[in-house]
Short mmCIF file of C-alpha atoms and ligand atoms in Angstrom, two decimals:
data_model
loop_
_atom_site.label_atom_id
_atom_site.label_comp_id
_atom_site.label_asym_id
_atom_site.label_seq_id
_atom_site.Cartn_x
_atom_site.Cartn_y
_atom_site.Cartn_z
CA SER A 1 -11.39 -85.81 8.84
CA ALA A 2 -9.13 -88.64 7.71
CA LEU A 3 -10.58 -88.08 4.27
CA ARG A 4 -9.26 -84.56 4.04
CA ASN A 5 -6.08 -85.41 5.85
CA HIS A 6 -3.40 -86.71 3.52
CA ASN A 7 -0.93 -87.30 6.27
CA LEU A 8 -1.47 -89.52 9.27
CA ALA A 9 1.72 -88.67 11.19
CA ASP A 10 -0.45 -87.30 14.01
CA LYS A 11 -2.33 -90.55 14.36
CA ILE A 12 0.92 -92.48 14.28
CA ASN A 13 2.30 -90.21 16.98
CA ALA A 14 -0.65 -91.08 19.17
CA LEU A 15 0.14 -94.83 18.97
CA PRO A 16 2.00 -96.59 21.78
CA GLU A 17 5.70 -95.56 21.76
CA ARG A 18 6.78 -99.04 20.82
CA VAL A 19 4.68 -99.20 17.67
CA LYS A 20 5.43 -95.62 16.67
CA ASN A 21 9.18 -96.11 17.07
CA ILE A 22 9.19 -99.26 15.00
CA LEU A 23 7.48 -97.41 12.15
CA ILE A 24 9.91 -94.51 12.34
CA GLU A 25 12.87 -96.86 12.54
CA ALA A 26 11.64 -98.86 9.54
CA GLY A 27 11.46 -95.58 7.59
CA LYS A 28 15.05 -94.70 8.53
CA ILE A 29 16.31 -98.09 7.46
CA ALA A 30 14.43 -97.76 4.18
CA ASP A 31 16.21 -94.44 3.64
CA ASP A 32 19.56 -96.07 4.46
CA VAL A 33 19.10 -98.75 1.81
CA GLY A 34 17.57 -96.32 -0.67
CA LEU A 35 14.14 -97.96 -0.96
CA ASN A 36 10.57 -96.86 -0.33
CA ALA A 37 8.80 -98.60 2.54
CA TYR A 38 5.14 -98.50 3.53
CA VAL A 39 2.93 -99.92 6.22
CA VAL A 40 -0.15 -101.36 4.51
CA GLY A 41 -3.46 -103.15 4.80
CA GLY A 42 -5.43 -103.75 7.98
CA PHE A 43 -3.14 -101.57 10.06
CA VAL A 44 -3.89 -98.52 7.92
CA ARG A 45 -7.60 -99.28 7.78
CA ASP A 46 -7.83 -99.54 11.55
CA LEU A 47 -5.61 -96.53 12.17
CA ILE A 48 -8.04 -94.40 10.18
CA LEU A 49 -11.03 -95.97 11.91
CA GLY A 50 -9.45 -95.53 15.33
CA VAL A 51 -9.53 -99.28 16.02
CA GLU A 52 -6.57 -100.84 17.81
CA ASN A 53 -4.46 -102.99 15.49
CA PHE A 54 -0.73 -103.50 15.89
CA ASP A 55 -0.21 -106.00 13.07
CA ILE A 56 2.47 -104.30 11.07
CA ASP A 57 2.76 -105.35 7.42
CA ILE A 58 5.50 -103.51 5.58
CA VAL A 59 5.76 -103.36 1.81
CA VAL A 60 9.11 -102.41 0.30
CA GLU A 61 9.51 -101.25 -3.29
CA GLY A 62 12.52 -103.39 -4.05
CA ASP A 63 14.48 -106.00 -2.13
CA ALA A 64 12.45 -106.73 1.00
CA LEU A 65 14.92 -109.37 2.09
CA MET A 66 17.79 -106.93 2.25
CA PHE A 67 15.57 -104.45 4.09
CA SER A 68 14.43 -107.09 6.57
CA GLU A 69 18.02 -108.08 7.29
CA LYS A 70 18.86 -104.49 8.21
CA LEU A 71 15.73 -104.19 10.30
CA ALA A 72 16.51 -107.43 12.14
CA GLN A 73 20.11 -106.33 12.62
CA HIS A 74 19.04 -103.01 14.09
CA TYR A 75 16.77 -104.68 16.63
CA GLN A 76 18.92 -107.77 17.06
CA ALA A 77 15.72 -109.57 16.21
CA HIS A 78 14.95 -113.01 14.89
CA LEU A 79 14.57 -113.14 11.11
CA THR A 80 12.80 -115.72 8.97
CA LYS A 81 13.20 -115.27 5.24
CA HIS A 82 11.25 -116.89 2.44
CA ASP A 83 13.57 -116.20 -0.47
CA ARG A 84 11.26 -117.72 -3.03
CA PHE A 85 8.46 -115.31 -2.15
CA GLY A 86 10.59 -112.30 -1.25
CA THR A 87 8.91 -112.17 2.16
CA ALA A 88 10.30 -112.10 5.66
CA VAL A 89 9.14 -112.03 9.25
CA VAL A 90 11.08 -110.08 11.84
CA VAL A 91 10.32 -111.06 15.43
CA LEU A 92 11.61 -108.68 18.09
CA GLU A 93 12.75 -109.66 21.57
CA ASP A 94 9.33 -109.01 23.07
CA ASP A 95 7.66 -111.12 20.33
CA PHE A 96 6.47 -108.07 18.43
CA LYS A 97 6.13 -109.32 14.85
CA ILE A 98 6.75 -107.38 11.66
CA ASP A 99 5.90 -108.83 8.25
CA VAL A 100 7.93 -107.53 5.35
CA VAL A 101 7.20 -108.17 1.67
CA THR A 102 8.48 -106.95 -1.65
CA ALA A 103 5.90 -104.89 -3.53
CA ARG A 104 4.54 -107.20 -6.17
CA LYS A 105 2.35 -107.60 -9.13
CA GLU A 106 0.24 -110.70 -8.93
CA TYR A 107 -1.82 -112.58 -11.40
CA TYR A 108 -3.73 -115.83 -11.39
CA GLU A 109 -3.35 -118.49 -14.05
CA TYR A 110 -6.72 -120.02 -13.36
CA PRO A 111 -9.58 -119.41 -10.92
CA ALA A 112 -8.90 -120.27 -7.27
CA SER A 113 -5.25 -121.05 -8.00
CA LEU A 114 -2.39 -119.55 -6.06
CA PRO A 115 -1.10 -116.41 -7.72
CA VAL A 116 1.93 -115.99 -9.93
CA VAL A 117 4.06 -113.21 -8.51
CA GLU A 118 6.56 -110.69 -9.86
CA GLY A 119 8.12 -107.48 -8.56
CA GLY A 120 6.12 -104.26 -8.86
CA THR A 121 5.36 -100.83 -7.45
CA ILE A 122 3.33 -100.00 -4.35
CA LYS A 123 0.46 -99.20 -6.69
CA ASP A 124 0.60 -102.71 -8.17
CA ASP A 125 0.88 -104.20 -4.74
CA LEU A 126 -2.18 -102.41 -3.45
CA PHE A 127 -4.21 -103.30 -6.52
CA ARG A 128 -3.87 -107.05 -5.96
CA ARG A 129 -5.55 -106.76 -2.56
CA ASP A 130 -9.03 -107.76 -1.54
CA PHE A 131 -10.98 -104.57 -0.81
CA THR A 132 -10.51 -100.85 -1.19
CA ILE A 133 -10.55 -100.40 2.58
CA ASN A 134 -7.56 -102.77 2.79
CA SER A 135 -5.72 -101.25 -0.15
CA MET A 136 -4.17 -98.24 1.52
CA ALA A 137 -0.59 -97.63 2.56
CA ILE A 138 1.28 -95.12 4.66
CA LYS A 139 4.74 -94.02 3.65
CA LEU A 140 7.48 -94.57 6.23
CA ASN A 141 10.50 -92.89 4.64
CA LYS A 142 11.50 -89.66 6.31
CA SER A 143 10.50 -87.60 3.35
CA GLY A 144 6.75 -88.09 3.29
CA PHE A 145 6.45 -89.96 6.60
CA GLY A 146 2.78 -90.51 7.33
CA ASN A 147 1.55 -89.75 3.83
CA ILE A 148 -1.44 -91.82 2.80
CA VAL A 149 -1.26 -93.77 -0.43
CA ASP A 150 -4.84 -94.32 -1.51
CA PHE A 151 -5.16 -95.07 -5.23
CA TYR A 152 -8.44 -96.96 -5.08
CA GLY A 153 -10.81 -94.97 -2.90
CA GLY A 154 -10.15 -96.67 0.42
CA ARG A 155 -10.88 -93.63 2.54
CA ARG A 156 -14.06 -92.86 0.64
CA ASP A 157 -15.30 -96.42 1.25
CA LEU A 158 -14.31 -96.33 4.90
CA GLN A 159 -16.36 -93.18 5.22
CA MET A 160 -19.30 -94.70 3.36
CA GLY A 161 -19.05 -98.03 5.15
CA LEU A 162 -18.58 -100.05 1.98
CA ILE A 163 -16.73 -103.26 1.26
CA ARG A 164 -15.71 -102.96 -2.39
CA ILE A 165 -13.48 -105.20 -4.50
CA LEU A 166 -10.85 -103.60 -6.71
CA TYR A 167 -11.46 -105.58 -9.87
CA ASN A 168 -14.24 -107.79 -11.19
CA LEU A 169 -12.37 -111.08 -10.97
CA SER A 170 -11.35 -110.59 -7.35
CA PHE A 171 -13.68 -113.24 -5.88
CA VAL A 172 -13.03 -115.64 -8.72
CA GLU A 173 -9.29 -115.43 -8.23
CA ASP A 174 -9.52 -115.70 -4.48
CA PRO A 175 -12.88 -117.00 -3.28
CA THR A 176 -11.82 -116.80 0.36
CA ARG A 177 -12.37 -113.08 -0.04
CA ILE A 178 -16.10 -113.76 0.07
CA PHE A 179 -15.67 -114.88 3.67
CA ARG A 180 -13.51 -111.89 4.40
CA ALA A 181 -16.10 -109.53 2.92
CA ILE A 182 -18.72 -110.91 5.29
CA ARG A 183 -16.36 -110.74 8.24
CA PHE A 184 -15.50 -107.08 7.62
CA GLU A 185 -19.15 -106.19 6.93
CA GLN A 186 -20.25 -107.46 10.29
CA ARG A 187 -17.18 -106.33 12.22
CA TYR A 188 -17.47 -102.70 11.17
CA ASP A 189 -21.18 -102.69 10.46
CA PHE A 190 -20.42 -102.01 6.80
CA LYS A 191 -22.21 -103.26 3.68
CA MET A 192 -20.91 -104.87 0.55
CA GLU A 193 -21.09 -102.37 -2.27
CA GLU A 194 -23.83 -103.39 -4.73
CA LYS A 195 -21.63 -104.62 -7.58
CA THR A 196 -19.32 -106.34 -5.13
CA GLU A 197 -22.24 -108.25 -3.68
CA GLU A 198 -23.39 -109.22 -7.17
CA PHE A 199 -19.94 -110.56 -7.96
CA ALA A 200 -19.91 -112.47 -4.70
CA ILE A 201 -23.28 -114.04 -5.47
CA LYS A 202 -22.25 -114.92 -9.02
CA ALA A 203 -19.05 -116.52 -7.77
CA ILE A 204 -20.93 -118.56 -5.17
CA GLU A 205 -23.55 -119.65 -7.71
CA SER A 206 -20.83 -120.79 -10.07
CA GLY A 207 -19.79 -123.32 -7.43
CA ILE A 208 -16.37 -121.81 -6.99
CA LEU A 209 -16.28 -122.52 -3.26
CA GLY A 210 -16.10 -126.21 -4.14
CA LYS A 211 -12.71 -125.56 -5.69
CA VAL A 212 -11.22 -124.13 -2.52
CA SER A 213 -9.37 -126.51 -0.19
CA HIS A 214 -10.91 -127.43 3.15
CA GLU A 215 -7.87 -125.91 4.83
CA ARG A 216 -8.50 -122.48 3.38
CA ILE A 217 -12.24 -122.64 4.06
CA ASN A 218 -11.60 -123.76 7.63
CA PHE A 219 -9.09 -120.97 8.13
CA GLU A 220 -11.70 -118.40 7.12
CA PHE A 221 -14.44 -120.05 9.13
CA PHE A 222 -12.40 -120.07 12.31
CA ALA A 223 -11.46 -116.44 11.74
CA MET A 224 -15.21 -115.77 11.67
CA LEU A 225 -15.70 -117.55 14.97
CA LYS A 226 -13.23 -115.10 16.51
CA GLU A 227 -15.40 -112.11 15.63
CA ASN A 228 -17.92 -110.55 17.98
CA ASN A 229 -21.08 -110.83 15.98
CA ILE A 230 -21.11 -114.50 15.06
CA TRP A 231 -24.85 -114.76 14.59
CA ALA A 232 -24.91 -111.94 12.04
CA ILE A 233 -22.03 -113.57 10.18
CA LEU A 234 -23.67 -116.99 10.06
CA LYS A 235 -26.97 -115.47 9.00
CA ARG A 236 -25.25 -113.71 6.15
CA MET A 237 -23.46 -116.94 5.19
CA GLU A 238 -26.81 -118.69 5.14
CA ASP A 239 -28.49 -115.95 3.09
CA LEU A 240 -25.72 -116.02 0.52
CA ARG A 241 -25.94 -119.84 0.41
CA ILE A 242 -22.37 -120.25 1.53
CA LEU A 243 -23.01 -122.50 4.52
CA LYS A 244 -24.89 -124.97 2.34
CA ASN A 245 -21.91 -125.03 -0.02
CA VAL A 246 -19.07 -125.44 2.42
CA TYR A 247 -20.60 -127.20 5.43
CA PRO A 248 -23.85 -128.84 4.30
CA GLU A 249 -23.93 -130.69 7.63
CA VAL A 250 -24.80 -127.45 9.39
CA VAL A 251 -28.51 -126.85 9.02
CA LEU A 252 -29.75 -123.62 10.51
CA SER A 253 -33.14 -124.83 11.70
CA GLU A 254 -35.46 -122.35 13.38
CA ASP A 255 -34.38 -123.67 16.78
CA LEU A 256 -30.72 -123.36 15.97
CA LYS A 257 -31.23 -119.85 14.66
CA LYS A 258 -32.93 -118.86 17.88
CA LEU A 259 -30.10 -120.38 19.87
CA LEU A 260 -27.49 -118.46 17.89
CA LYS A 261 -29.43 -115.23 17.95
CA ASN A 262 -29.76 -115.34 21.74
CA ALA A 263 -26.35 -116.82 22.46
CA GLU A 264 -24.56 -113.65 23.54
CA GLU A 265 -27.42 -112.48 25.74
CA ASN A 266 -27.76 -115.88 27.37
CA LEU A 267 -24.04 -116.05 27.84
CA ALA A 268 -23.96 -112.71 29.63
CA CYS A 269 -26.87 -113.78 31.82
CA LEU A 270 -25.21 -117.05 32.79
CA LYS A 271 -21.89 -115.40 33.43
CA GLU A 272 -23.58 -113.18 35.96
CA LYS A 273 -25.02 -116.12 37.80
CA VAL A 274 -21.91 -118.23 38.11
CA SER A 275 -19.17 -117.34 40.52
CA VAL A 276 -16.24 -119.04 38.82
CA GLN A 277 -14.75 -116.71 36.30
CA GLU A 278 -12.60 -118.91 34.13
CA SER A 279 -12.60 -117.55 30.61
CA LEU A 280 -14.74 -119.39 28.13
CA ASP A 281 -13.49 -120.63 24.79
CA ARG A 282 -15.96 -118.89 22.50
CA THR A 283 -14.90 -120.90 19.48
CA LEU A 284 -15.72 -124.15 21.27
CA LEU A 285 -18.94 -122.70 22.58
CA TYR A 286 -20.20 -121.79 19.13
CA LEU A 287 -19.04 -125.09 17.66
CA LEU A 288 -21.09 -126.89 20.32
CA ILE A 289 -24.11 -124.81 19.38
CA LEU A 290 -23.63 -125.49 15.68
CA TYR A 291 -23.26 -129.22 16.26
CA SER A 292 -26.04 -129.42 18.83
CA ASN A 293 -28.73 -130.78 16.51
CA MET A 294 -26.47 -133.03 14.48
CA SER A 295 -26.39 -136.81 14.40
CA PHE A 296 -23.26 -138.46 15.74
CA GLU A 297 -22.25 -139.64 12.27
CA LYS A 298 -22.63 -136.21 10.71
CA ALA A 299 -20.72 -134.66 13.59
CA VAL A 300 -17.81 -137.04 13.08
CA LYS A 301 -17.78 -136.26 9.39
CA LEU A 302 -17.93 -132.50 9.86
CA SER A 303 -15.33 -132.46 12.61
CA GLU A 304 -12.97 -134.22 10.26
CA LYS A 305 -13.75 -131.84 7.44
CA MET A 306 -13.14 -128.94 9.82
CA ARG A 307 -9.88 -130.56 10.92
CA LEU A 308 -10.86 -130.00 14.51
CA SER A 309 -8.27 -130.62 17.20
CA LYS A 310 -8.55 -133.87 19.17
CA GLU A 311 -9.76 -131.85 22.14
CA TYR A 312 -12.53 -130.04 20.28
CA LYS A 313 -13.62 -133.20 18.55
CA SER A 314 -13.89 -135.16 21.75
CA GLU A 315 -15.74 -132.33 23.51
CA ILE A 316 -18.25 -132.12 20.68
CA LEU A 317 -18.86 -135.83 20.42
CA LYS A 318 -19.18 -136.18 24.18
CA PHE A 319 -21.71 -133.38 24.09
CA ILE A 320 -23.76 -134.89 21.27
CA GLU A 321 -23.83 -138.28 22.94
CA ALA A 322 -24.93 -136.96 26.30
CA ASN A 323 -26.96 -133.79 25.86
CA ASP A 324 -30.41 -135.35 25.46
CA ILE A 325 -29.95 -137.64 28.43
CA ILE A 326 -28.59 -134.92 30.68
CA LEU A 327 -31.37 -132.54 29.70
CA SER A 328 -34.06 -135.06 30.50
CA ASN A 329 -32.41 -136.39 33.66
CA LEU A 330 -32.00 -132.99 35.23
CA SER A 331 -35.28 -131.42 34.19
CA GLY A 332 -38.61 -131.48 35.96
CA ASN A 333 -39.71 -130.88 39.49
CA ILE A 334 -39.02 -134.24 41.08
CA ASP A 335 -36.35 -134.12 43.76
CA ILE A 336 -32.85 -134.83 42.56
CA SER A 337 -30.07 -135.07 45.10
CA ASN A 338 -26.99 -132.91 44.81
CA TYR A 339 -25.00 -136.07 44.35
CA ASP A 340 -27.09 -137.02 41.32
CA VAL A 341 -26.67 -133.56 39.84
CA TYR A 342 -22.93 -133.86 40.42
CA ASN A 343 -22.70 -137.27 38.82
CA GLU A 344 -24.65 -136.17 35.79
CA LEU A 345 -22.46 -133.12 35.13
CA LYS A 346 -19.01 -134.01 36.42
CA GLY A 347 -16.18 -133.84 33.93
CA LEU A 348 -18.11 -131.59 31.53
CA SER A 349 -16.37 -128.41 30.40
CA MET A 350 -17.77 -125.01 31.28
CA GLU A 351 -18.57 -124.53 27.59
CA ILE A 352 -20.70 -127.67 27.51
CA LEU A 353 -22.45 -126.67 30.73
CA PHE A 354 -23.29 -123.26 29.30
CA VAL A 355 -24.60 -124.64 26.03
CA LEU A 356 -26.72 -127.15 27.92
CA CYS A 357 -28.33 -124.22 29.72
CA MET A 358 -28.94 -122.49 26.42
CA LEU A 359 -30.58 -125.62 25.04
CA SER A 360 -32.89 -126.00 27.99
CA ASN A 361 -35.89 -123.79 28.47
CA GLU A 362 -36.48 -125.02 31.99
CA LYS A 363 -35.53 -122.84 34.90
CA LYS A 364 -35.19 -125.89 37.11
CA PHE A 365 -32.55 -127.36 34.81
CA ILE A 366 -30.56 -124.15 34.63
CA ASP A 367 -30.73 -123.79 38.42
CA ARG A 368 -29.28 -127.26 38.79
CA VAL A 369 -26.40 -126.54 36.45
CA ILE A 370 -25.68 -123.29 38.26
CA LEU A 371 -25.82 -125.08 41.60
CA TYR A 372 -23.33 -127.55 40.22
CA ILE A 373 -20.94 -124.87 38.97
CA ASN A 374 -21.15 -122.67 42.03
CA ASN A 375 -21.46 -125.16 44.87
CA LEU A 376 -20.76 -128.73 43.85
CA LYS A 377 -18.13 -128.83 41.13
CA ASN A 378 -15.14 -128.28 43.37
CA ILE A 379 -16.23 -130.21 46.43
CA LYS A 380 -13.80 -132.91 47.43
CA THR A 381 -13.70 -135.16 50.43
CA CYS A 382 -11.26 -134.22 53.20
CA VAL A 383 -10.63 -137.87 53.99
CA THR A 384 -8.30 -139.67 51.62
CA GLY A 385 -6.85 -143.09 51.03
CA LYS A 386 -4.43 -142.35 53.83
CA ASP A 387 -7.29 -142.24 56.31
CA LEU A 388 -8.67 -145.51 54.99
CA LYS A 389 -5.28 -147.10 55.39
CA GLU A 390 -5.04 -145.87 58.95
CA LEU A 391 -8.49 -147.30 59.59
CA GLY A 392 -7.12 -150.66 58.50
CA VAL A 393 -8.78 -151.03 55.12
CA LYS A 394 -6.70 -153.03 52.66
CA PRO A 395 -5.78 -150.92 49.59
CA GLY A 396 -7.84 -151.87 46.54
CA PRO A 397 -10.84 -150.89 44.44
CA GLU A 398 -12.89 -150.65 47.62
CA TYR A 399 -11.17 -147.33 48.36
CA ALA A 400 -12.84 -145.54 45.47
CA VAL A 401 -16.24 -146.91 46.43
CA LEU A 402 -15.91 -145.82 50.04
CA LEU A 403 -14.60 -142.35 49.21
CA ASP A 404 -17.42 -141.88 46.71
CA LYS A 405 -19.94 -142.69 49.44
CA VAL A 406 -18.37 -139.98 51.59
CA LEU A 407 -18.53 -137.57 48.67
CA ALA A 408 -22.20 -138.34 48.12
CA GLU A 409 -22.97 -137.68 51.76
CA LYS A 410 -20.94 -134.48 51.71
CA LEU A 411 -22.55 -133.17 48.51
CA ASN A 412 -25.95 -133.83 49.98
CA GLY A 413 -25.03 -131.61 52.90
CA ASN A 414 -24.77 -134.22 55.63
CA LEU A 415 -21.08 -133.87 56.46
CA GLN A 416 -19.49 -130.60 57.52
CA THR A 417 -16.07 -131.32 58.98
CA TYR A 418 -13.18 -133.67 58.50
CA ASN A 419 -14.24 -135.37 61.67
CA ASP A 420 -17.79 -135.86 60.37
CA GLU A 421 -16.28 -137.57 57.37
CA LEU A 422 -14.08 -139.80 59.48
CA GLU A 423 -17.00 -140.84 61.67
CA PHE A 424 -19.09 -141.57 58.60
CA LEU A 425 -16.28 -143.63 57.08
CA LYS A 426 -16.01 -145.70 60.23
CA LYS A 427 -19.72 -146.45 60.00
CA ILE A 428 -19.58 -147.68 56.41
CA ILE A 429 -16.33 -149.62 56.46
CA PRO A 430 -17.26 -153.27 56.13
CA LYS A 431 -16.63 -155.07 59.42
CA LYS A 432 -14.16 -157.89 59.20
CA ILE A 433 -15.59 -161.01 60.70
N1 CTP B 1 -5.37 -109.69 1.74
C1 CTP B 1 -5.95 -109.86 0.50
N2 CTP B 1 -6.64 -111.00 0.21
C2 CTP B 1 -6.76 -111.98 1.12
C3 CTP B 1 -6.16 -111.84 2.39
C4 CTP B 1 -5.47 -110.67 2.66
O1 CTP B 1 -5.87 -108.98 -0.33
N3 CTP B 1 -7.45 -113.10 0.83
C5 CTP B 1 -4.61 -108.44 2.04
C6 CTP B 1 -5.45 -107.28 2.53
O2 CTP B 1 -4.88 -106.09 2.02
C7 CTP B 1 -5.26 -107.31 4.02
C8 CTP B 1 -3.82 -107.79 4.14
O3 CTP B 1 -3.64 -108.68 3.05
O4 CTP B 1 -5.45 -106.07 4.60
C9 CTP B 1 -3.52 -108.50 5.45
O5 CTP B 1 -4.32 -109.62 5.61
P1 CTP B 1 -4.83 -110.11 7.03
O6 CTP B 1 -3.77 -109.91 8.03
O7 CTP B 1 -5.45 -111.45 6.86
O8 CTP B 1 -6.07 -109.16 7.25
P2 CTP B 1 -6.34 -107.81 7.96
O9 CTP B 1 -6.88 -106.90 6.91
O10 CTP B 1 -5.21 -107.34 8.78
O11 CTP B 1 -7.60 -108.23 8.84
P3 CTP B 1 -7.74 -108.68 10.35
O12 CTP B 1 -8.04 -107.39 11.04
O13 CTP B 1 -8.89 -109.63 10.35
O14 CTP B 1 -6.44 -109.30 10.76
#
């Protein structure tokens, strides 16, 4: 229906008041300053698809800075201007963010460079974009509010489920679009249009990804890790020989593929079995999986290339150092005390614990990890240093040793009450002679 409909005012009206009013207000301000303003890109794509997306990018034909000043004034909002680029960000009181840019014509002086920019029409501005489905705009001025601007067949491709570039050199000028094409394909269950895919393959084969900075590659890669269907994305990256090009350290062995393919299902299964419902960091979880079969040296190298945060890096290296040992120590049918399970797993993040379960194919191992998460992880002794002091023990390193003995006894189920713990402490405190 969106195909036949040239005006999307109805769909805009159905948006949350806040979003709708901002769009209407932006149109009024555009009228006041005598310029045309449009909302563009992902917002329009998702509005037509019926997918929630409140990232408002506004393109103004003319002085976007002047427009953004008026918009900020109207909302008494915070304004950041980038005069050199003719772009601005308006941040409203409730942190709602509006990006404003001047419609521009862009061209590239050489492959993979940053573009040279000059003022242009909305048609120019839409033409410099990545894919037809992202090249649509909606007019905001009062006259024509809600009208779709679709010069390049965006609605047709949305309907057909196709990711299509607008001009042959698109991937050469901006190779990060190859990542974006894959991301959109998998997110919407679309396909790259045939010629588009050929251009992507040609660009990859030409080695163009080697010319893109790590920062830009990482940015795209981490955007991928935020999507739902990470396995499908990685598979596609492997098939198009992108992974090999950008992160040769990642080798999708058969085992790793299986792990990735089953990750979501395993995750759901595990989540059902554990009682603590802290939210998992999916990015970290998938990084752990991807690094799981890597040598320590390679992992260090890749984590630097990926510019991982200190926290991620240390989680990953801790995991690589310990996973084999933990897996072997906690597998098998021999009896292992709760205290030993606790000691083996304490201090590990929920993400590491989950990935360990995914790596193991032993029920016994998984049961132990679940026991740890559900019943052992949060157990603490009731007695403290204060009790030791009152029992006449001189403060010192001995305290930790004694309290750990109580913890061991408690984890193993032999102490129920505070009093039990006290009695036990009294028994193990070394007698002064
Ligand atoms: N764009 C582009 N080329 C790029 C990145 C972005 O042409 N390499 C254009 C597209 O028109 C896109 C718009 O800039 O729609 C906004 O980019 P971004 O916010 O990154 O993407 P969205 O399309 O909003 O996608 P997402 O839903 O992932 O945020």
